[in-house]
Amino acid sequence: MAIFTGSGTALITPFHEDGSVNYSKLEELIEDQIRHQTDALIICGTTGEASTLTHEEHLDVIAYAVKVVNGRIPVIAGTGSNCTETAIYLSQEAEKSGADGLLIVTPYYNKATQKGLIEHYTMIADSVSLPIIIYNVPGRTGCNILPETVVALAKNVKNIVGIKEATGNLSQVARLMSLADGCIDLYSGNDDQVMPILSLGGKGVISVVANVAPVQVHELCARFFEGEIATATQMQLDMIPLFEALFCEVNPIPVKEAMNLLGWEAGPLRRPLSPMEPHNRERLIQAMKNYGLKLAE
């Protein structure tokens, strides 16, 4: 059984102006996501600026999210690292906090071999009992986990159950699903490829756009699974300009700005991320308005 089906929001981490985590705002965001039908929450992923959280903050945010959600929807904790021992530590602590699953990115910077990736993921999986979703995003990590490697892990490690595919390479995804023969759950890691991924057997999306449009992303997936393919396709196409604006600078710069524009007081980014360029901010504002999102006064 899949950890979740449908829309999983890769949630931002709100900060106070001094850069500390804004837990009260995080609670508001979580409640809003649940109220608007989001199917799962991904905490402390790329969009949550996990790479600039201390380990203590990282684990506190996960624990706080689990407490607020209180079992209403799955909470999937981002616990990946380019150091296997660190990933094991974060994963074990997230399990203690009550997370429902783990999202573990391929090791970045090190450029591990496929053999090294098998050892890395196996060691992490063996250290916990939670189900694990592999996160493949070579554009950020410099490391591509190949379909054959994914299938070997899914078939030999019982709690490696899913993959978030953000390569953008649909041919690679198709090959993976052909080889997998149902042994792994597939999630889109790109909001502009939800429909293609679902058509290849995907279970849903781990979405950045769902921060600002949770109902729409949930409904896109729901319409597909209910057989309303034309409706779902049009929803995907309607979302493309918003997606492009939300990725005109590196994630999560635009989505954090978008949340502030919507009145969420999500706070600043942590360095080395910097505020949006003015012309890109205007592009984002226009795309949000065109999509029908109501900006704060």
Short mmCIF file of C-alpha atoms in Angstrom, two decimals:
data_model
loop_
_atom_site.label_atom_id
_atom_site.label_comp_id
_atom_site.label_asym_id
_atom_site.label_seq_id
_atom_site.Cartn_x
_atom_site.Cartn_y
_atom_site.Cartn_z
CA MET A 1 0.00 0.00 0.00
CA ALA A 2 1.32 3.42 -0.98
CA ILE A 3 2.39 5.89 1.70
CA PHE A 4 -0.04 8.29 0.03
CA THR A 5 -1.92 8.76 -3.21
CA GLY A 6 -2.54 12.18 -4.74
CA SER A 7 -0.98 15.49 -3.76
CA GLY A 8 1.83 15.66 -1.24
CA THR A 9 2.83 19.24 -0.49
CA ALA A 10 6.55 19.91 -0.14
CA LEU A 11 5.89 22.46 2.58
CA ILE A 12 7.90 25.64 3.08
CA THR A 13 9.43 26.35 6.48
CA PRO A 14 8.28 29.78 7.70
CA PHE A 15 10.79 31.98 9.53
CA HIS A 16 10.58 35.02 11.75
CA GLU A 17 12.35 38.12 10.47
CA ASP A 18 15.37 37.19 12.62
CA GLY A 19 15.62 33.89 10.76
CA SER A 20 14.34 31.61 13.51
CA VAL A 21 11.64 29.03 12.76
CA ASN A 22 8.12 30.44 13.09
CA TYR A 23 6.30 27.49 14.65
CA SER A 24 2.96 29.21 15.07
CA LYS A 25 2.93 30.06 11.36
CA LEU A 26 3.97 26.50 10.53
CA GLU A 27 0.92 25.27 12.43
CA GLU A 28 -1.31 27.63 10.44
CA LEU A 29 0.16 26.40 7.16
CA ILE A 30 -0.34 22.76 8.13
CA GLU A 31 -3.96 23.35 9.14
CA ASP A 32 -4.63 25.18 5.88
CA GLN A 33 -3.13 22.35 3.84
CA ILE A 34 -5.25 19.75 5.61
CA ARG A 35 -8.37 21.90 5.27
CA HIS A 36 -7.75 22.16 1.54
CA GLN A 37 -7.53 18.39 0.96
CA THR A 38 -3.78 17.88 0.65
CA ASP A 39 -3.13 14.14 0.84
CA ALA A 40 0.28 14.22 2.58
CA LEU A 41 2.85 16.69 3.88
CA ILE A 42 6.56 16.53 3.12
CA ILE A 43 8.46 18.30 5.89
CA CYS A 44 12.07 19.52 5.69
CA GLY A 45 12.62 18.84 2.04
CA THR A 46 14.28 21.15 -0.47
CA THR A 47 11.30 23.51 -0.40
CA GLY A 48 11.49 23.54 3.40
CA GLU A 49 15.08 24.84 3.26
CA ALA A 50 16.32 21.80 5.15
CA SER A 51 19.88 22.35 3.96
CA THR A 52 20.12 25.52 6.06
CA LEU A 53 18.45 24.15 9.19
CA THR A 54 20.63 22.92 12.02
CA HIS A 55 20.11 19.27 12.90
CA GLU A 56 18.27 20.38 16.04
CA GLU A 57 15.95 22.66 14.06
CA HIS A 58 15.46 20.02 11.39
CA LEU A 59 14.32 17.43 13.90
CA ASP A 60 12.25 19.93 15.91
CA VAL A 61 10.33 20.97 12.78
CA ILE A 62 9.59 17.35 11.93
CA ALA A 63 8.44 16.57 15.47
CA TYR A 64 6.29 19.70 15.58
CA ALA A 65 4.64 18.88 12.26
CA VAL A 66 3.87 15.33 13.39
CA LYS A 67 2.30 16.69 16.57
CA VAL A 68 0.13 19.22 14.73
CA VAL A 69 -1.01 16.78 12.04
CA ASN A 70 -1.86 14.20 14.71
CA GLY A 71 -2.41 11.34 12.29
CA ARG A 72 -4.87 13.10 9.98
CA ILE A 73 -2.66 12.70 6.89
CA PRO A 74 0.78 11.13 6.39
CA VAL A 75 3.83 13.20 7.37
CA ILE A 76 6.90 12.34 5.30
CA ALA A 77 10.15 13.67 6.70
CA GLY A 78 13.06 14.70 4.54
CA THR A 79 16.09 13.07 6.15
CA GLY A 80 18.58 12.72 3.32
CA SER A 81 22.23 13.71 3.50
CA ASN A 82 25.41 13.26 1.49
CA CYS A 83 26.77 11.53 4.60
CA THR A 84 25.24 8.10 5.20
CA GLU A 85 25.72 8.29 8.98
CA THR A 86 23.99 11.67 9.13
CA ALA A 87 21.07 10.37 7.08
CA ILE A 88 20.79 7.39 9.44
CA TYR A 89 20.76 9.70 12.47
CA LEU A 90 18.12 12.02 11.02
CA SER A 91 16.00 9.08 9.87
CA GLN A 92 16.09 7.35 13.24
CA GLU A 93 15.16 10.56 15.05
CA ALA A 94 12.32 11.24 12.62
CA GLU A 95 11.01 7.75 13.28
CA LYS A 96 11.11 8.40 17.03
CA SER A 97 9.09 11.58 16.44
CA GLY A 98 6.32 9.61 14.74
CA ALA A 99 6.84 10.42 11.05
CA ASP A 100 4.92 8.16 8.69
CA GLY A 101 7.64 7.91 6.06
CA LEU A 102 10.97 9.28 4.91
CA LEU A 103 12.04 11.13 1.77
CA ILE A 104 15.74 10.54 1.19
CA VAL A 105 17.53 12.40 -1.56
CA THR A 106 20.44 10.81 -3.39
CA PRO A 107 23.76 11.91 -1.87
CA TYR A 108 24.78 15.27 -3.28
CA TYR A 109 28.29 16.47 -4.15
CA ASN A 110 29.97 13.09 -3.49
CA LYS A 111 28.80 11.64 -6.83
CA ALA A 112 28.40 8.11 -5.52
CA THR A 113 28.55 5.15 -7.88
CA GLN A 114 25.46 2.98 -8.37
CA LYS A 115 27.04 0.43 -6.03
CA GLY A 116 27.58 3.18 -3.49
CA LEU A 117 23.96 4.27 -3.81
CA ILE A 118 22.77 0.73 -3.11
CA GLU A 119 24.93 0.58 0.00
CA HIS A 120 23.85 4.06 1.11
CA TYR A 121 20.12 3.39 0.83
CA THR A 122 20.34 -0.12 2.22
CA MET A 123 22.19 1.04 5.33
CA ILE A 124 19.64 3.80 5.96
CA ALA A 125 16.67 1.50 5.36
CA ASP A 126 18.09 -1.16 7.65
CA SER A 127 18.39 1.40 10.46
CA VAL A 128 14.65 2.21 10.54
CA SER A 129 11.31 0.51 9.99
CA LEU A 130 9.61 3.43 8.21
CA PRO A 131 8.82 3.27 4.49
CA ILE A 132 11.28 5.23 2.36
CA ILE A 133 10.83 7.25 -0.83
CA ILE A 134 14.02 7.76 -2.83
CA TYR A 135 14.37 11.29 -4.22
CA ASN A 136 16.10 11.48 -7.58
CA VAL A 137 16.97 15.04 -8.60
CA PRO A 138 20.31 15.00 -10.44
CA GLY A 139 19.99 18.66 -11.41
CA ARG A 140 20.60 19.51 -7.76
CA THR A 141 22.70 16.59 -6.57
CA GLY A 142 24.93 15.76 -9.52
CA CYS A 143 23.89 12.13 -9.00
CA ASN A 144 21.39 10.10 -11.03
CA ILE A 145 20.09 6.85 -9.58
CA LEU A 146 19.47 4.58 -12.56
CA PRO A 147 16.29 2.51 -13.08
CA GLU A 148 18.16 -0.76 -12.59
CA THR A 149 19.51 0.48 -9.24
CA VAL A 150 16.08 1.61 -8.06
CA VAL A 151 14.54 -1.74 -8.94
CA ALA A 152 17.34 -3.65 -7.20
CA LEU A 153 16.74 -1.63 -4.04
CA ALA A 154 12.95 -1.97 -4.16
CA LYS A 155 13.15 -5.72 -4.67
CA ASN A 156 15.77 -6.37 -2.01
CA VAL A 157 15.04 -3.82 0.72
CA LYS A 158 11.52 -4.20 2.07
CA ASN A 159 10.98 -0.64 3.28
CA ILE A 160 12.19 1.12 0.13
CA VAL A 161 8.78 1.57 -1.41
CA GLY A 162 8.74 4.68 -3.59
CA ILE A 163 10.64 7.15 -5.72
CA LYS A 164 10.17 10.86 -6.29
CA GLU A 165 11.30 11.35 -9.87
CA ALA A 166 12.57 14.83 -10.68
CA THR A 167 14.97 14.06 -13.50
CA GLY A 168 12.59 15.51 -16.06
CA ASN A 169 13.53 12.52 -18.22
CA LEU A 170 10.27 10.75 -19.03
CA SER A 171 12.11 8.09 -21.02
CA GLN A 172 14.06 7.16 -17.88
CA VAL A 173 10.84 7.10 -15.86
CA ALA A 174 9.16 4.86 -18.44
CA ARG A 175 12.11 2.48 -18.37
CA LEU A 176 11.98 2.41 -14.57
CA MET A 177 8.30 1.49 -14.53
CA SER A 178 8.83 -1.14 -17.21
CA LEU A 179 11.59 -2.79 -15.19
CA ALA A 180 9.84 -2.36 -11.85
CA ASP A 181 6.71 -4.29 -12.79
CA GLY A 182 4.88 -2.80 -9.82
CA CYS A 183 7.60 -3.15 -7.19
CA ILE A 184 7.87 0.60 -6.47
CA ASP A 185 5.49 3.54 -6.13
CA LEU A 186 6.20 6.48 -8.42
CA TYR A 187 5.67 10.16 -7.58
CA SER A 188 6.29 13.14 -9.81
CA GLY A 189 8.87 15.55 -8.45
CA ASN A 190 8.04 18.15 -11.09
CA ASP A 191 4.73 20.00 -11.07
CA ASP A 192 4.76 20.36 -14.85
CA GLN A 193 4.93 16.58 -15.33
CA VAL A 194 2.18 15.33 -13.04
CA MET A 195 -0.03 14.03 -15.85
CA PRO A 196 2.78 12.25 -17.76
CA ILE A 197 3.96 10.61 -14.53
CA LEU A 198 0.44 9.53 -13.56
CA SER A 199 -0.03 8.05 -17.03
CA LEU A 200 3.06 5.90 -16.46
CA GLY A 201 1.58 4.48 -13.28
CA GLY A 202 2.39 7.24 -10.81
CA LYS A 203 0.66 7.49 -7.44
CA GLY A 204 0.77 11.28 -7.28
CA VAL A 205 3.06 14.27 -6.92
CA ILE A 206 5.32 15.80 -4.31
CA SER A 207 4.43 19.35 -5.17
CA VAL A 208 5.82 22.85 -4.75
CA VAL A 209 2.80 24.46 -6.42
CA ALA A 210 0.53 22.89 -3.78
CA ASN A 211 1.88 25.40 -1.26
CA VAL A 212 -0.08 28.11 -3.07
CA ALA A 213 -2.76 26.00 -4.80
CA PRO A 214 -3.41 22.93 -2.63
CA VAL A 215 -6.98 22.34 -3.80
CA GLN A 216 -6.05 22.49 -7.47
CA VAL A 217 -3.15 20.03 -7.22
CA HIS A 218 -5.26 17.62 -5.16
CA GLU A 219 -8.09 17.90 -7.68
CA LEU A 220 -5.80 17.33 -10.66
CA CYS A 221 -4.74 13.99 -9.20
CA ALA A 222 -8.27 13.10 -8.10
CA ARG A 223 -9.72 13.79 -11.55
CA PHE A 224 -7.08 11.56 -13.14
CA PHE A 225 -7.76 8.67 -10.77
CA GLU A 226 -11.51 9.05 -11.37
CA GLY A 227 -10.96 8.68 -15.11
CA GLU A 228 -11.61 12.32 -16.00
CA ILE A 229 -8.47 12.49 -18.10
CA ALA A 230 -9.42 15.46 -20.27
CA THR A 231 -10.27 17.54 -17.19
CA ALA A 232 -7.04 16.58 -15.45
CA THR A 233 -5.04 17.35 -18.59
CA GLN A 234 -6.55 20.81 -18.86
CA MET A 235 -5.81 21.46 -15.18
CA GLN A 236 -2.19 20.51 -15.81
CA LEU A 237 -1.96 22.82 -18.82
CA ASP A 238 -3.59 25.69 -16.96
CA MET A 239 -0.97 25.34 -14.25
CA ILE A 240 2.07 25.64 -16.55
CA PRO A 241 2.47 29.45 -16.47
CA LEU A 242 2.24 29.42 -12.67
CA PHE A 243 4.78 26.60 -12.51
CA GLU A 244 7.16 28.49 -14.77
CA ALA A 245 6.92 31.60 -12.59
CA LEU A 246 7.46 29.52 -9.43
CA PHE A 247 10.66 28.13 -10.95
CA CYS A 248 12.00 31.21 -12.73
CA GLU A 249 14.56 31.31 -9.91
CA VAL A 250 15.81 28.37 -7.90
CA ASN A 251 13.26 26.72 -5.60
CA PRO A 252 12.23 27.75 -2.93
CA ILE A 253 12.94 31.43 -3.63
CA PRO A 254 9.78 32.08 -5.70
CA VAL A 255 7.39 29.93 -3.66
CA LYS A 256 8.47 31.60 -0.42
CA GLU A 257 7.81 34.97 -2.07
CA ALA A 258 4.47 33.68 -3.37
CA MET A 259 3.41 32.68 0.12
CA ASN A 260 4.30 36.14 1.40
CA LEU A 261 2.31 37.68 -1.47
CA LEU A 262 -0.67 35.59 -0.39
CA GLY A 263 -0.39 37.08 3.09
CA TRP A 264 1.09 34.11 4.90
CA GLU A 265 3.99 36.06 6.43
CA ALA A 266 6.29 33.15 5.65
CA GLY A 267 9.32 35.29 6.40
CA PRO A 268 12.72 35.55 4.76
CA LEU A 269 14.93 32.96 3.10
CA ARG A 270 18.09 31.70 4.70
CA ARG A 271 21.34 32.45 2.96
CA PRO A 272 22.79 31.64 0.52
CA LEU A 273 19.28 32.02 -0.97
CA SER A 274 18.43 35.65 -1.65
CA PRO A 275 15.21 37.59 -2.40
CA MET A 276 13.73 37.45 -5.90
CA GLU A 277 14.91 39.84 -8.55
CA PRO A 278 12.28 42.59 -9.02
CA HIS A 279 11.43 41.65 -12.61
CA ASN A 280 10.93 38.00 -11.64
CA ARG A 281 8.77 39.05 -8.70
CA GLU A 282 6.52 40.98 -11.08
CA ARG A 283 6.34 37.95 -13.35
CA LEU A 284 5.31 35.83 -10.36
CA ILE A 285 2.64 38.33 -9.31
CA GLN A 286 1.14 38.34 -12.79
CA ALA A 287 1.14 34.55 -13.04
CA MET A 288 -0.55 34.22 -9.66
CA LYS A 289 -3.23 36.73 -10.63
CA ASN A 290 -3.79 35.05 -13.98
CA TYR A 291 -4.22 31.72 -12.23
CA GLY A 292 -6.87 33.25 -9.99
CA LEU A 293 -4.92 33.40 -6.75
CA LYS A 294 -5.96 36.23 -4.46
CA LEU A 295 -2.99 38.29 -3.32
CA ALA A 296 -2.95 40.06 0.03
CA GLU A 297 -3.70 43.78 0.05
#
